[in-house]
JSON list of C-alpha atoms and ligand atoms in Angstrom, two decimals:
[
{"chain": "A", "resi": 1, "resn": "UNK", "atom": "CA", "xyz": [16.09, -0.28, 22.85]},
{"chain": "A", "resi": 2, "resn": "UNK", "atom": "CA", "xyz": [15.14, -2.38, 19.79]},
{"chain": "A", "resi": 3, "resn": "UNK", "atom": "CA", "xyz": [14.37, -5.38, 22.35]},
{"chain": "A", "resi": 4, "resn": "UNK", "atom": "CA", "xyz": [11.82, -3.22, 24.03]},
{"chain": "A", "resi": 5, "resn": "UNK", "atom": "CA", "xyz": [10.31, -1.96, 20.53]},
{"chain": "A", "resi": 6, "resn": "UNK", "atom": "CA", "xyz": [9.65, -5.48, 19.81]},
{"chain": "A", "resi": 7, "resn": "UNK", "atom": "CA", "xyz": [8.14, -6.44, 22.79]},
{"chain": "A", "resi": 8, "resn": "UNK", "atom": "CA", "xyz": [5.80, -3.32, 22.33]},
{"chain": "A", "resi": 9, "resn": "UNK", "atom": "CA", "xyz": [5.25, -4.44, 18.64]},
{"chain": "A", "resi": 10, "resn": "UNK", "atom": "CA", "xyz": [4.55, -7.93, 19.69]},
{"chain": "A", "resi": 11, "resn": "UNK", "atom": "CA", "xyz": [1.88, -6.29, 22.72]},
{"chain": "A", "resi": 12, "resn": "UNK", "atom": "CA", "xyz": [0.40, -4.29, 19.77]},
{"chain": "A", "resi": 13, "resn": "UNK", "atom": "CA", "xyz": [-0.10, -7.13, 17.69]},
{"chain": "A", "resi": 14, "resn": "UNK", "atom": "CA", "xyz": [-1.42, -9.26, 20.65]},
{"chain": "A", "resi": 15, "resn": "UNK", "atom": "CA", "xyz": [-4.17, -6.33, 21.15]},
{"chain": "A", "resi": 16, "resn": "UNK", "atom": "CA", "xyz": [-4.88, -6.38, 17.22]},
{"chain": "A", "resi": 17, "resn": "UNK", "atom": "CA", "xyz": [-7.81, -8.14, 15.70]},
{"chain": "A", "resi": 18, "resn": "UNK", "atom": "CA", "xyz": [-6.84, -11.03, 13.44]},
{"chain": "A", "resi": 19, "resn": "UNK", "atom": "CA", "xyz": [-6.88, -11.47, 9.59]},
{"chain": "A", "resi": 20, "resn": "UNK", "atom": "CA", "xyz": [-8.93, -13.65, 7.33]},
{"chain": "A", "resi": 21, "resn": "UNK", "atom": "CA", "xyz": [-7.92, -17.49, 6.68]},
{"chain": "A", "resi": 22, "resn": "UNK", "atom": "CA", "xyz": [-6.85, -16.16, 3.20]},
{"chain": "A", "resi": 23, "resn": "UNK", "atom": "CA", "xyz": [-4.64, -13.42, 4.44]},
{"chain": "A", "resi": 24, "resn": "UNK", "atom": "CA", "xyz": [-2.91, -15.79, 6.76]},
{"chain": "A", "resi": 25, "resn": "UNK", "atom": "CA", "xyz": [-2.14, -18.53, 4.17]},
{"chain": "A", "resi": 26, "resn": "UNK", "atom": "CA", "xyz": [-1.13, -15.67, 1.57]},
{"chain": "A", "resi": 27, "resn": "UNK", "atom": "CA", "xyz": [1.38, -14.69, 4.10]},
{"chain": "A", "resi": 28, "resn": "UNK", "atom": "CA", "xyz": [2.62, -17.72, 5.00]},
{"chain": "A", "resi": 29, "resn": "UNK", "atom": "CA", "xyz": [3.02, -18.73, 1.38]},
{"chain": "A", "resi": 30, "resn": "UNK", "atom": "CA", "xyz": [4.95, -15.53, 1.03]},
{"chain": "A", "resi": 31, "resn": "UNK", "atom": "CA", "xyz": [7.24, -15.87, 3.70]},
{"chain": "A", "resi": 32, "resn": "UNK", "atom": "CA", "xyz": [7.87, -19.81, 2.87]},
{"chain": "A", "resi": 33, "resn": "UNK", "atom": "CA", "xyz": [8.43, -19.31, -0.91]},
{"chain": "A", "resi": 34, "resn": "UNK", "atom": "CA", "xyz": [9.33, -15.57, -1.99]},
{"chain": "A", "resi": 35, "resn": "UNK", "atom": "CA", "xyz": [13.15, -14.18, -1.22]},
{"chain": "A", "resi": 36, "resn": "UNK", "atom": "CA", "xyz": [11.61, -10.74, -1.40]},
{"chain": "A", "resi": 37, "resn": "UNK", "atom": "CA", "xyz": [8.74, -11.37, 1.04]},
{"chain": "A", "resi": 38, "resn": "UNK", "atom": "CA", "xyz": [9.81, -7.98, 2.83]},
{"chain": "A", "resi": 39, "resn": "UNK", "atom": "CA", "xyz": [7.75, -6.32, -0.19]},
{"chain": "A", "resi": 40, "resn": "UNK", "atom": "CA", "xyz": [4.18, -7.67, 1.60]},
{"chain": "A", "resi": 41, "resn": "UNK", "atom": "CA", "xyz": [2.39, -5.22, 3.84]},
{"chain": "A", "resi": 42, "resn": "UNK", "atom": "CA", "xyz": [2.64, -7.87, 6.78]},
{"chain": "A", "resi": 43, "resn": "UNK", "atom": "CA", "xyz": [0.21, -8.56, 9.68]},
{"chain": "A", "resi": 44, "resn": "UNK", "atom": "CA", "xyz": [0.21, -5.21, 11.59]},
{"chain": "A", "resi": 45, "resn": "UNK", "atom": "CA", "xyz": [0.31, -2.97, 8.54]},
{"chain": "A", "resi": 46, "resn": "UNK", "atom": "CA", "xyz": [-2.34, -5.05, 6.99]},
{"chain": "A", "resi": 47, "resn": "UNK", "atom": "CA", "xyz": [-4.49, -4.54, 9.83]},
{"chain": "A", "resi": 48, "resn": "UNK", "atom": "CA", "xyz": [-3.94, -0.53, 9.60]},
{"chain": "A", "resi": 49, "resn": "UNK", "atom": "CA", "xyz": [-4.58, -0.51, 6.25]},
{"chain": "A", "resi": 50, "resn": "UNK", "atom": "CA", "xyz": [-7.93, -2.52, 6.35]},
{"chain": "A", "resi": 51, "resn": "UNK", "atom": "CA", "xyz": [-8.95, -0.38, 9.40]},
{"chain": "A", "resi": 52, "resn": "UNK", "atom": "CA", "xyz": [-8.20, 3.17, 7.28]},
{"chain": "A", "resi": 53, "resn": "UNK", "atom": "CA", "xyz": [-10.62, 1.55, 4.57]},
{"chain": "A", "resi": 54, "resn": "UNK", "atom": "CA", "xyz": [-13.02, 0.90, 7.33]},
{"chain": "A", "resi": 55, "resn": "UNK", "atom": "CA", "xyz": [-13.03, 4.27, 8.06]},
{"chain": "A", "resi": 56, "resn": "UNK", "atom": "CA", "xyz": [-13.09, 5.86, 4.81]},
{"chain": "A", "resi": 57, "resn": "UNK", "atom": "CA", "xyz": [-15.59, 3.48, 3.13]},
{"chain": "A", "resi": 58, "resn": "UNK", "atom": "CA", "xyz": [-14.14, 4.19, -0.31]},
{"chain": "A", "resi": 59, "resn": "UNK", "atom": "CA", "xyz": [-16.20, 3.28, -3.63]},
{"chain": "A", "resi": 60, "resn": "UNK", "atom": "CA", "xyz": [-12.60, 3.26, -5.38]},
{"chain": "A", "resi": 61, "resn": "UNK", "atom": "CA", "xyz": [-9.38, 2.50, -4.11]},
{"chain": "A", "resi": 62, "resn": "UNK", "atom": "CA", "xyz": [-6.28, 2.36, -6.52]},
{"chain": "A", "resi": 63, "resn": "UNK", "atom": "CA", "xyz": [-3.41, 0.64, -5.48]},
{"chain": "A", "resi": 64, "resn": "UNK", "atom": "CA", "xyz": [0.08, 1.01, -7.36]},
{"chain": "A", "resi": 65, "resn": "UNK", "atom": "CA", "xyz": [1.83, -2.43, -6.79]},
{"chain": "A", "resi": 66, "resn": "UNK", "atom": "CA", "xyz": [-0.32, -5.65, -6.22]},
{"chain": "A", "resi": 67, "resn": "UNK", "atom": "CA", "xyz": [2.79, -8.26, -5.44]},
{"chain": "A", "resi": 68, "resn": "UNK", "atom": "CA", "xyz": [0.73, -11.21, -4.14]},
{"chain": "A", "resi": 69, "resn": "UNK", "atom": "CA", "xyz": [-2.37, -9.25, -3.41]},
{"chain": "A", "resi": 70, "resn": "UNK", "atom": "CA", "xyz": [-2.25, -8.95, 0.44]},
{"chain": "A", "resi": 71, "resn": "UNK", "atom": "CA", "xyz": [-2.70, -5.00, 0.68]},
{"chain": "A", "resi": 72, "resn": "UNK", "atom": "CA", "xyz": [-5.49, -5.25, -2.13]},
{"chain": "A", "resi": 73, "resn": "UNK", "atom": "CA", "xyz": [-7.31, -7.81, 0.15]},
{"chain": "A", "resi": 74, "resn": "UNK", "atom": "CA", "xyz": [-6.97, -5.64, 3.08]},
{"chain": "A", "resi": 75, "resn": "UNK", "atom": "CA", "xyz": [-8.34, -2.57, 1.33]},
{"chain": "A", "resi": 76, "resn": "UNK", "atom": "CA", "xyz": [-11.47, -4.62, 0.12]},
{"chain": "A", "resi": 77, "resn": "UNK", "atom": "CA", "xyz": [-12.57, -5.38, 3.63]},
{"chain": "A", "resi": 78, "resn": "UNK", "atom": "CA", "xyz": [-13.76, -1.61, 4.28]},
{"chain": "A", "resi": 79, "resn": "UNK", "atom": "CA", "xyz": [-15.16, -0.65, 0.40]},
{"chain": "A", "resi": 80, "resn": "UNK", "atom": "CA", "xyz": [-18.54, 0.68, 0.21]},
{"chain": "A", "resi": 81, "resn": "UNK", "atom": "CA", "xyz": [-21.42, -1.20, -1.46]},
{"chain": "A", "resi": 82, "resn": "UNK", "atom": "CA", "xyz": [-20.43, -1.62, -5.14]},
{"chain": "A", "resi": 83, "resn": "UNK", "atom": "CA", "xyz": [-17.07, -0.49, -4.40]},
{"chain": "A", "resi": 84, "resn": "UNK", "atom": "CA", "xyz": [-13.97, -1.96, -5.85]},
{"chain": "A", "resi": 85, "resn": "UNK", "atom": "CA", "xyz": [-10.12, -2.13, -5.61]},
{"chain": "A", "resi": 86, "resn": "UNK", "atom": "CA", "xyz": [-8.30, -1.35, -9.11]},
{"chain": "A", "resi": 87, "resn": "UNK", "atom": "CA", "xyz": [-4.59, -2.87, -8.56]},
{"chain": "A", "resi": 88, "resn": "UNK", "atom": "CA", "xyz": [-1.62, -2.25, -10.67]},
{"chain": "A", "resi": 89, "resn": "UNK", "atom": "CA", "xyz": [1.20, -4.30, -11.37]},
{"chain": "A", "resi": 90, "resn": "UNK", "atom": "CA", "xyz": [3.93, -5.03, -13.87]},
{"chain": "A", "resi": 91, "resn": "UNK", "atom": "CA", "xyz": [5.00, -8.75, -12.64]},
{"chain": "A", "resi": 92, "resn": "UNK", "atom": "CA", "xyz": [3.14, -11.36, -14.42]},
{"chain": "A", "resi": 93, "resn": "UNK", "atom": "CA", "xyz": [4.20, -14.22, -12.02]},
{"chain": "A", "resi": 94, "resn": "UNK", "atom": "CA", "xyz": [3.50, -12.62, -8.68]},
{"chain": "A", "resi": 95, "resn": "UNK", "atom": "CA", "xyz": [0.13, -11.32, -10.38]},
{"chain": "A", "resi": 96, "resn": "UNK", "atom": "CA", "xyz": [-1.03, -14.88, -10.90]},
{"chain": "A", "resi": 97, "resn": "UNK", "atom": "CA", "xyz": [-0.14, -15.80, -7.56]},
{"chain": "A", "resi": 98, "resn": "UNK", "atom": "CA", "xyz": [-2.65, -12.60, -6.34]},
{"chain": "A", "resi": 99, "resn": "UNK", "atom": "CA", "xyz": [-5.33, -13.56, -8.42]},
{"chain": "A", "resi": 100, "resn": "UNK", "atom": "CA", "xyz": [-5.45, -17.29, -7.03]},
{"chain": "A", "resi": 101, "resn": "UNK", "atom": "CA", "xyz": [-5.82, -15.98, -3.59]},
{"chain": "A", "resi": 102, "resn": "UNK", "atom": "CA", "xyz": [-8.14, -13.35, -4.40]},
{"chain": "A", "resi": 103, "resn": "UNK", "atom": "CA", "xyz": [-10.46, -16.28, -6.27]},
{"chain": "A", "resi": 104, "resn": "UNK", "atom": "CA", "xyz": [-10.35, -17.77, -2.81]},
{"chain": "A", "resi": 105, "resn": "UNK", "atom": "CA", "xyz": [-11.64, -15.04, -0.75]},
{"chain": "A", "resi": 106, "resn": "UNK", "atom": "CA", "xyz": [-15.09, -13.41, -0.73]},
{"chain": "A", "resi": 107, "resn": "UNK", "atom": "CA", "xyz": [-13.56, -10.23, -2.78]},
{"chain": "A", "resi": 108, "resn": "UNK", "atom": "CA", "xyz": [-13.20, -12.03, -6.29]},
{"chain": "A", "resi": 109, "resn": "UNK", "atom": "CA", "xyz": [-15.56, -9.67, -8.10]},
{"chain": "A", "resi": 110, "resn": "UNK", "atom": "CA", "xyz": [-14.29, -6.40, -6.40]},
{"chain": "A", "resi": 111, "resn": "UNK", "atom": "CA", "xyz": [-10.63, -6.51, -7.18]},
{"chain": "A", "resi": 112, "resn": "UNK", "atom": "CA", "xyz": [-9.73, -5.53, -10.58]},
{"chain": "A", "resi": 113, "resn": "UNK", "atom": "CA", "xyz": [-6.29, -6.56, -11.53]},
{"chain": "A", "resi": 114, "resn": "UNK", "atom": "CA", "xyz": [-4.28, -4.69, -14.32]},
{"chain": "A", "resi": 115, "resn": "UNK", "atom": "CA", "xyz": [-1.02, -5.64, -15.66]},
{"chain": "A", "resi": 116, "resn": "UNK", "atom": "CA", "xyz": [1.56, -2.93, -16.96]},
{"chain": "A", "resi": 117, "resn": "UNK", "atom": "CA", "xyz": [3.87, 0.14, -15.75]},
{"chain": "A", "resi": 118, "resn": "UNK", "atom": "CA", "xyz": [1.86, 2.50, -13.83]},
{"chain": "A", "resi": 119, "resn": "UNK", "atom": "CA", "xyz": [2.56, 5.22, -15.41]},
{"chain": "A", "resi": 120, "resn": "UNK", "atom": "CA", "xyz": [1.01, 3.91, -18.41]},
{"chain": "A", "resi": 121, "resn": "UNK", "atom": "CA", "xyz": [-2.17, 2.56, -16.91]},
{"chain": "A", "resi": 122, "resn": "UNK", "atom": "CA", "xyz": [-3.18, 5.61, -14.64]},
{"chain": "A", "resi": 123, "resn": "UNK", "atom": "CA", "xyz": [-3.65, 8.00, -17.51]},
{"chain": "A", "resi": 124, "resn": "UNK", "atom": "CA", "xyz": [-6.42, 5.40, -18.97]},
{"chain": "A", "resi": 125, "resn": "UNK", "atom": "CA", "xyz": [-8.26, 5.37, -15.79]},
{"chain": "A", "resi": 126, "resn": "UNK", "atom": "CA", "xyz": [-11.47, 7.31, -15.58]},
{"chain": "A", "resi": 127, "resn": "UNK", "atom": "CA", "xyz": [-12.23, 6.51, -12.12]},
{"chain": "A", "resi": 128, "resn": "UNK", "atom": "CA", "xyz": [-12.34, 9.20, -9.16]},
{"chain": "A", "resi": 129, "resn": "UNK", "atom": "CA", "xyz": [-10.46, 7.68, -6.46]},
{"chain": "A", "resi": 130, "resn": "UNK", "atom": "CA", "xyz": [-11.30, 7.70, -2.57]},
{"chain": "A", "resi": 131, "resn": "UNK", "atom": "CA", "xyz": [-8.22, 6.36, -1.45]},
{"chain": "A", "resi": 132, "resn": "UNK", "atom": "CA", "xyz": [-4.58, 5.71, -3.50]},
{"chain": "A", "resi": 133, "resn": "UNK", "atom": "CA", "xyz": [-2.32, 3.41, -2.10]},
{"chain": "A", "resi": 134, "resn": "UNK", "atom": "CA", "xyz": [1.46, 4.16, -3.44]},
{"chain": "A", "resi": 135, "resn": "UNK", "atom": "CA", "xyz": [3.68, 1.12, -2.96]},
{"chain": "A", "resi": 136, "resn": "UNK", "atom": "CA", "xyz": [5.46, 0.32, -6.07]},
{"chain": "A", "resi": 137, "resn": "UNK", "atom": "CA", "xyz": [9.13, 1.36, -7.73]},
{"chain": "A", "resi": 138, "resn": "UNK", "atom": "CA", "xyz": [10.23, 4.05, -5.19]},
{"chain": "A", "resi": 139, "resn": "UNK", "atom": "CA", "xyz": [11.74, 6.37, -8.08]},
{"chain": "A", "resi": 140, "resn": "UNK", "atom": "CA", "xyz": [8.29, 7.12, -9.48]},
{"chain": "A", "resi": 141, "resn": "UNK", "atom": "CA", "xyz": [6.53, 8.04, -6.43]},
{"chain": "A", "resi": 142, "resn": "UNK", "atom": "CA", "xyz": [6.69, 11.61, -6.97]},
{"chain": "A", "resi": 143, "resn": "UNK", "atom": "CA", "xyz": [5.19, 10.86, -10.41]},
{"chain": "A", "resi": 144, "resn": "UNK", "atom": "CA", "xyz": [2.51, 8.49, -9.36]},
{"chain": "A", "resi": 145, "resn": "UNK", "atom": "CA", "xyz": [1.47, 11.29, -6.61]},
{"chain": "A", "resi": 146, "resn": "UNK", "atom": "CA", "xyz": [1.07, 13.67, -9.70]},
{"chain": "A", "resi": 147, "resn": "UNK", "atom": "CA", "xyz": [-0.42, 11.60, -11.83]},
{"chain": "A", "resi": 148, "resn": "UNK", "atom": "CA", "xyz": [-3.03, 10.69, -9.62]},
{"chain": "A", "resi": 149, "resn": "UNK", "atom": "CA", "xyz": [-3.59, 13.82, -7.53]},
{"chain": "A", "resi": 150, "resn": "UNK", "atom": "CA", "xyz": [-6.52, 15.25, -10.09]},
{"chain": "A", "resi": 151, "resn": "UNK", "atom": "CA", "xyz": [-8.26, 11.99, -10.06]},
{"chain": "A", "resi": 152, "resn": "UNK", "atom": "CA", "xyz": [-8.30, 12.00, -6.29]},
{"chain": "A", "resi": 153, "resn": "UNK", "atom": "CA", "xyz": [-11.55, 13.00, -5.00]},
{"chain": "A", "resi": 154, "resn": "UNK", "atom": "CA", "xyz": [-11.06, 16.06, -2.56]},
{"chain": "A", "resi": 155, "resn": "UNK", "atom": "CA", "xyz": [-11.47, 14.90, 0.85]},
{"chain": "A", "resi": 156, "resn": "UNK", "atom": "CA", "xyz": [-9.75, 11.77, -0.33]},
{"chain": "A", "resi": 157, "resn": "UNK", "atom": "CA", "xyz": [-6.61, 9.88, 0.88]},
{"chain": "A", "resi": 158, "resn": "UNK", "atom": "CA", "xyz": [-3.46, 9.15, -0.64]},
{"chain": "A", "resi": 159, "resn": "UNK", "atom": "CA", "xyz": [-1.14, 6.63, 1.44]},
{"chain": "A", "resi": 160, "resn": "UNK", "atom": "CA", "xyz": [2.30, 5.86, 0.45]},
{"chain": "A", "resi": 161, "resn": "UNK", "atom": "CA", "xyz": [4.60, 2.90, 2.02]},
{"chain": "A", "resi": 162, "resn": "UNK", "atom": "CA", "xyz": [7.96, 2.71, 2.94]},
{"chain": "A", "resi": 163, "resn": "UNK", "atom": "CA", "xyz": [8.84, 6.22, 3.05]},
{"chain": "A", "resi": 164, "resn": "UNK", "atom": "CA", "xyz": [11.43, 5.80, 6.33]},
{"chain": "A", "resi": 165, "resn": "UNK", "atom": "CA", "xyz": [13.32, 3.25, 3.83]},
{"chain": "A", "resi": 166, "resn": "UNK", "atom": "CA", "xyz": [14.62, 1.61, 6.90]},
{"chain": "A", "resi": 167, "resn": "UNK", "atom": "CA", "xyz": [15.64, 4.55, 8.47]},
{"chain": "A", "resi": 168, "resn": "UNK", "atom": "CA", "xyz": [17.93, 5.52, 5.56]},
{"chain": "A", "resi": 169, "resn": "UNK", "atom": "CA", "xyz": [16.01, 8.67, 4.96]},
{"chain": "A", "resi": 170, "resn": "UNK", "atom": "CA", "xyz": [18.48, 10.08, 7.64]},
{"chain": "A", "resi": 171, "resn": "UNK", "atom": "CA", "xyz": [21.71, 9.27, 5.81]},
{"chain": "A", "resi": 172, "resn": "UNK", "atom": "CA", "xyz": [23.61, 12.16, 4.71]},
{"chain": "A", "resi": 173, "resn": "UNK", "atom": "CA", "xyz": [24.69, 10.32, 1.32]},
{"chain": "A", "resi": 174, "resn": "UNK", "atom": "CA", "xyz": [21.20, 8.96, -0.23]},
{"chain": "A", "resi": 175, "resn": "UNK", "atom": "CA", "xyz": [21.26, 6.13, -2.97]},
{"chain": "A", "resi": 176, "resn": "UNK", "atom": "CA", "xyz": [18.53, 6.64, -5.98]},
{"chain": "A", "resi": 177, "resn": "UNK", "atom": "CA", "xyz": [15.66, 5.06, -4.16]},
{"chain": "A", "resi": 178, "resn": "UNK", "atom": "CA", "xyz": [16.46, 6.71, -0.60]},
{"chain": "A", "resi": 179, "resn": "UNK", "atom": "CA", "xyz": [16.84, 10.20, -2.34]},
{"chain": "A", "resi": 180, "resn": "UNK", "atom": "CA", "xyz": [13.52, 9.47, -4.22]},
{"chain": "A", "resi": 181, "resn": "UNK", "atom": "CA", "xyz": [11.59, 8.63, -1.08]},
{"chain": "A", "resi": 182, "resn": "UNK", "atom": "CA", "xyz": [13.13, 11.82, 0.72]},
{"chain": "A", "resi": 183, "resn": "UNK", "atom": "CA", "xyz": [12.03, 14.15, -2.25]},
{"chain": "A", "resi": 184, "resn": "UNK", "atom": "CA", "xyz": [8.81, 12.62, -2.31]},
{"chain": "A", "resi": 185, "resn": "UNK", "atom": "CA", "xyz": [8.02, 13.25, 1.42]},
{"chain": "A", "resi": 186, "resn": "UNK", "atom": "CA", "xyz": [9.48, 16.65, 0.94]},
{"chain": "A", "resi": 187, "resn": "UNK", "atom": "CA", "xyz": [7.07, 17.21, -1.93]},
{"chain": "A", "resi": 188, "resn": "UNK", "atom": "CA", "xyz": [4.12, 16.00, 0.18]},
{"chain": "A", "resi": 189, "resn": "UNK", "atom": "CA", "xyz": [5.06, 18.39, 3.07]},
{"chain": "A", "resi": 190, "resn": "UNK", "atom": "CA", "xyz": [5.15, 21.54, 0.53]},
{"chain": "A", "resi": 191, "resn": "UNK", "atom": "CA", "xyz": [1.94, 20.88, -0.93]},
{"chain": "A", "resi": 192, "resn": "UNK", "atom": "CA", "xyz": [-0.44, 23.35, 0.47]},
{"chain": "A", "resi": 193, "resn": "UNK", "atom": "CA", "xyz": [-3.34, 21.21, -1.36]},
{"chain": "A", "resi": 194, "resn": "UNK", "atom": "CA", "xyz": [-3.12, 18.83, 1.14]},
{"chain": "A", "resi": 195, "resn": "UNK", "atom": "CA", "xyz": [-2.50, 17.65, 5.25]},
{"chain": "A", "resi": 196, "resn": "UNK", "atom": "CA", "xyz": [-0.38, 15.19, 5.60]},
{"chain": "A", "resi": 197, "resn": "UNK", "atom": "CA", "xyz": [0.98, 12.91, 8.62]},
{"chain": "A", "resi": 198, "resn": "UNK", "atom": "CA", "xyz": [4.00, 10.68, 8.46]},
{"chain": "A", "resi": 199, "resn": "UNK", "atom": "CA", "xyz": [3.16, 7.30, 10.57]},
{"chain": "A", "resi": 200, "resn": "UNK", "atom": "CA", "xyz": [6.29, 5.67, 11.78]},
{"chain": "A", "resi": 201, "resn": "UNK", "atom": "CA", "xyz": [4.64, 2.27, 11.46]},
{"chain": "A", "resi": 202, "resn": "UNK", "atom": "CA", "xyz": [6.88, -0.95, 9.97]},
{"chain": "A", "resi": 203, "resn": "UNK", "atom": "CA", "xyz": [8.83, 1.32, 7.16]},
{"chain": "A", "resi": 204, "resn": "UNK", "atom": "CA", "xyz": [6.74, 4.69, 7.39]},
{"chain": "A", "resi": 205, "resn": "UNK", "atom": "CA", "xyz": [3.29, 5.50, 6.08]},
{"chain": "A", "resi": 206, "resn": "UNK", "atom": "CA", "xyz": [3.07, 8.79, 4.67]},
{"chain": "A", "resi": 207, "resn": "UNK", "atom": "CA", "xyz": [-0.89, 9.58, 4.98]},
{"chain": "A", "resi": 208, "resn": "UNK", "atom": "CA", "xyz": [-2.52, 12.27, 2.99]},
{"chain": "A", "resi": 209, "resn": "UNK", "atom": "CA", "xyz": [-5.91, 14.06, 2.76]},
{"chain": "A", "resi": 210, "resn": "UNK", "atom": "CA", "xyz": [-6.46, 16.48, -0.04]},
{"chain": "A", "resi": 211, "resn": "UNK", "atom": "CA", "xyz": [-8.10, 19.69, 0.91]},
{"chain": "A", "resi": 212, "resn": "UNK", "atom": "CA", "xyz": [-11.70, 19.62, 0.11]},
{"chain": "B", "resi": 1, "resn": "LIG", "atom": "C1", "xyz": [6.19, -3.39, -2.50]},
{"chain": "B", "resi": 1, "resn": "LIG", "atom": "S1", "xyz": [5.38, -4.45, -3.46]},
{"chain": "B", "resi": 1, "resn": "LIG", "atom": "C2", "xyz": [3.65, -4.44, -3.12]},
{"chain": "B", "resi": 1, "resn": "LIG", "atom": "C3", "xyz": [3.40, -4.98, -2.28]},
{"chain": "B", "resi": 1, "resn": "LIG", "atom": "C4", "xyz": [1.71, -4.92, -1.93]},
{"chain": "B", "resi": 1, "resn": "LIG", "atom": "N1", "xyz": [1.28, -3.70, -2.14]},
{"chain": "B", "resi": 1, "resn": "LIG", "atom": "C5", "xyz": [1.53, -5.41, -0.45]},
{"chain": "B", "resi": 1, "resn": "LIG", "atom": "O1", "xyz": [1.50, -4.60, 0.63]},
{"chain": "B", "resi": 1, "resn": "LIG", "atom": "O2", "xyz": [1.62, -6.44, -0.09]},
{"chain": "B", "resi": 1, "resn": "LIG", "atom": "C6", "xyz": [5.98, -3.44, -5.05]},
{"chain": "B", "resi": 1, "resn": "LIG", "atom": "C7", "xyz": [5.26, -4.04, -6.27]},
{"chain": "B", "resi": 1, "resn": "LIG", "atom": "O3", "xyz": [5.46, -3.22, -7.22]},
{"chain": "B", "resi": 1, "resn": "LIG", "atom": "C8", "xyz": [5.35, -3.65, -8.50]},
{"chain": "B", "resi": 1, "resn": "LIG", "atom": "N2", "xyz": [6.03, -2.67, -9.46]},
{"chain": "B", "resi": 1, "resn": "LIG", "atom": "C9", "xyz": [7.36, -2.35, -9.72]},
{"chain": "B", "resi": 1, "resn": "LIG", "atom": "N3", "xyz": [7.85, -1.14, -10.59]},
{"chain": "B", "resi": 1, "resn": "LIG", "atom": "C10", "xyz": [6.28, -1.17, -11.01]},
{"chain": "B", "resi": 1, "resn": "LIG", "atom": "C11", "xyz": [5.73, -0.33, -12.37]},
{"chain": "B", "resi": 1, "resn": "LIG", "atom": "N4", "xyz": [6.47, 0.30, -12.94]},
{"chain": "B", "resi": 1, "resn": "LIG", "atom": "N5", "xyz": [4.45, -0.33, -12.41]},
{"chain": "B", "resi": 1, "resn": "LIG", "atom": "C12", "xyz": [3.40, -1.23, -11.64]},
{"chain": "B", "resi": 1, "resn": "LIG", "atom": "N6", "xyz": [4.13, -2.03, -10.77]},
{"chain": "B", "resi": 1, "resn": "LIG", "atom": "C13", "xyz": [5.23, -1.94, -10.51]},
{"chain": "B", "resi": 1, "resn": "LIG", "atom": "C14", "xyz": [6.33, -4.79, -8.47]},
{"chain": "B", "resi": 1, "resn": "LIG", "atom": "O4", "xyz": [6.14, -5.91, -9.38]},
{"chain": "B", "resi": 1, "resn": "LIG", "atom": "C15", "xyz": [5.79, -5.44, -6.69]},
{"chain": "B", "resi": 1, "resn": "LIG", "atom": "O5", "xyz": [5.23, -6.29, -7.23]}
]
């Protein structure tokens, strides 16, 4: 079954538009040099995120969890004229690398990096978000959702990554991260202010639309 799934994944990738040279170089460097390279969204999910952004045409994207800037660059592809991606991370080292790749791209003036714990930065942001991507520490997913909710535009979107957590959300005994993600999924599902769909893409994307 896995083999068929892998063949179908390859087929889906084959019939998906390519990424920019900068994204390709960034992915190559990540896989070569970083032990935690699985944190990067990757080719197929990156194309899905870029496509969402092109469909939404956001003025302001908030990303929680920059890592090497791969997904920020994907979201930048769909920005409305004058739009920007604000991206948050705590890690100075990976942030430097992310900045260097963004500098090489056509989106250098459209990605706004903020360094520090997201729970401290989000309350200081005055923007209204058209799209929020939650992709940082798992125990804070529900906190992030609650912190950004009133700052999201009615009709705006919230996307959370890794909500299937390699299938561990099905385990009877859940570790801290798995429990946090399962609690997050339950909280979103019970929230009558939104509609949502959990897409089984890569490690699971929860896509949420805030009611108008
Ligand atoms: C999965 S990676 C992000 C991947 C990136 N969005 C992508 O798709 O290429 C998670 C990032 O969250 C950051 N992070 C962890 N805890 C954080 C916190 N409390 N506030 C902000 N960022 C945090 C980590 O440093 C890491 O770079």
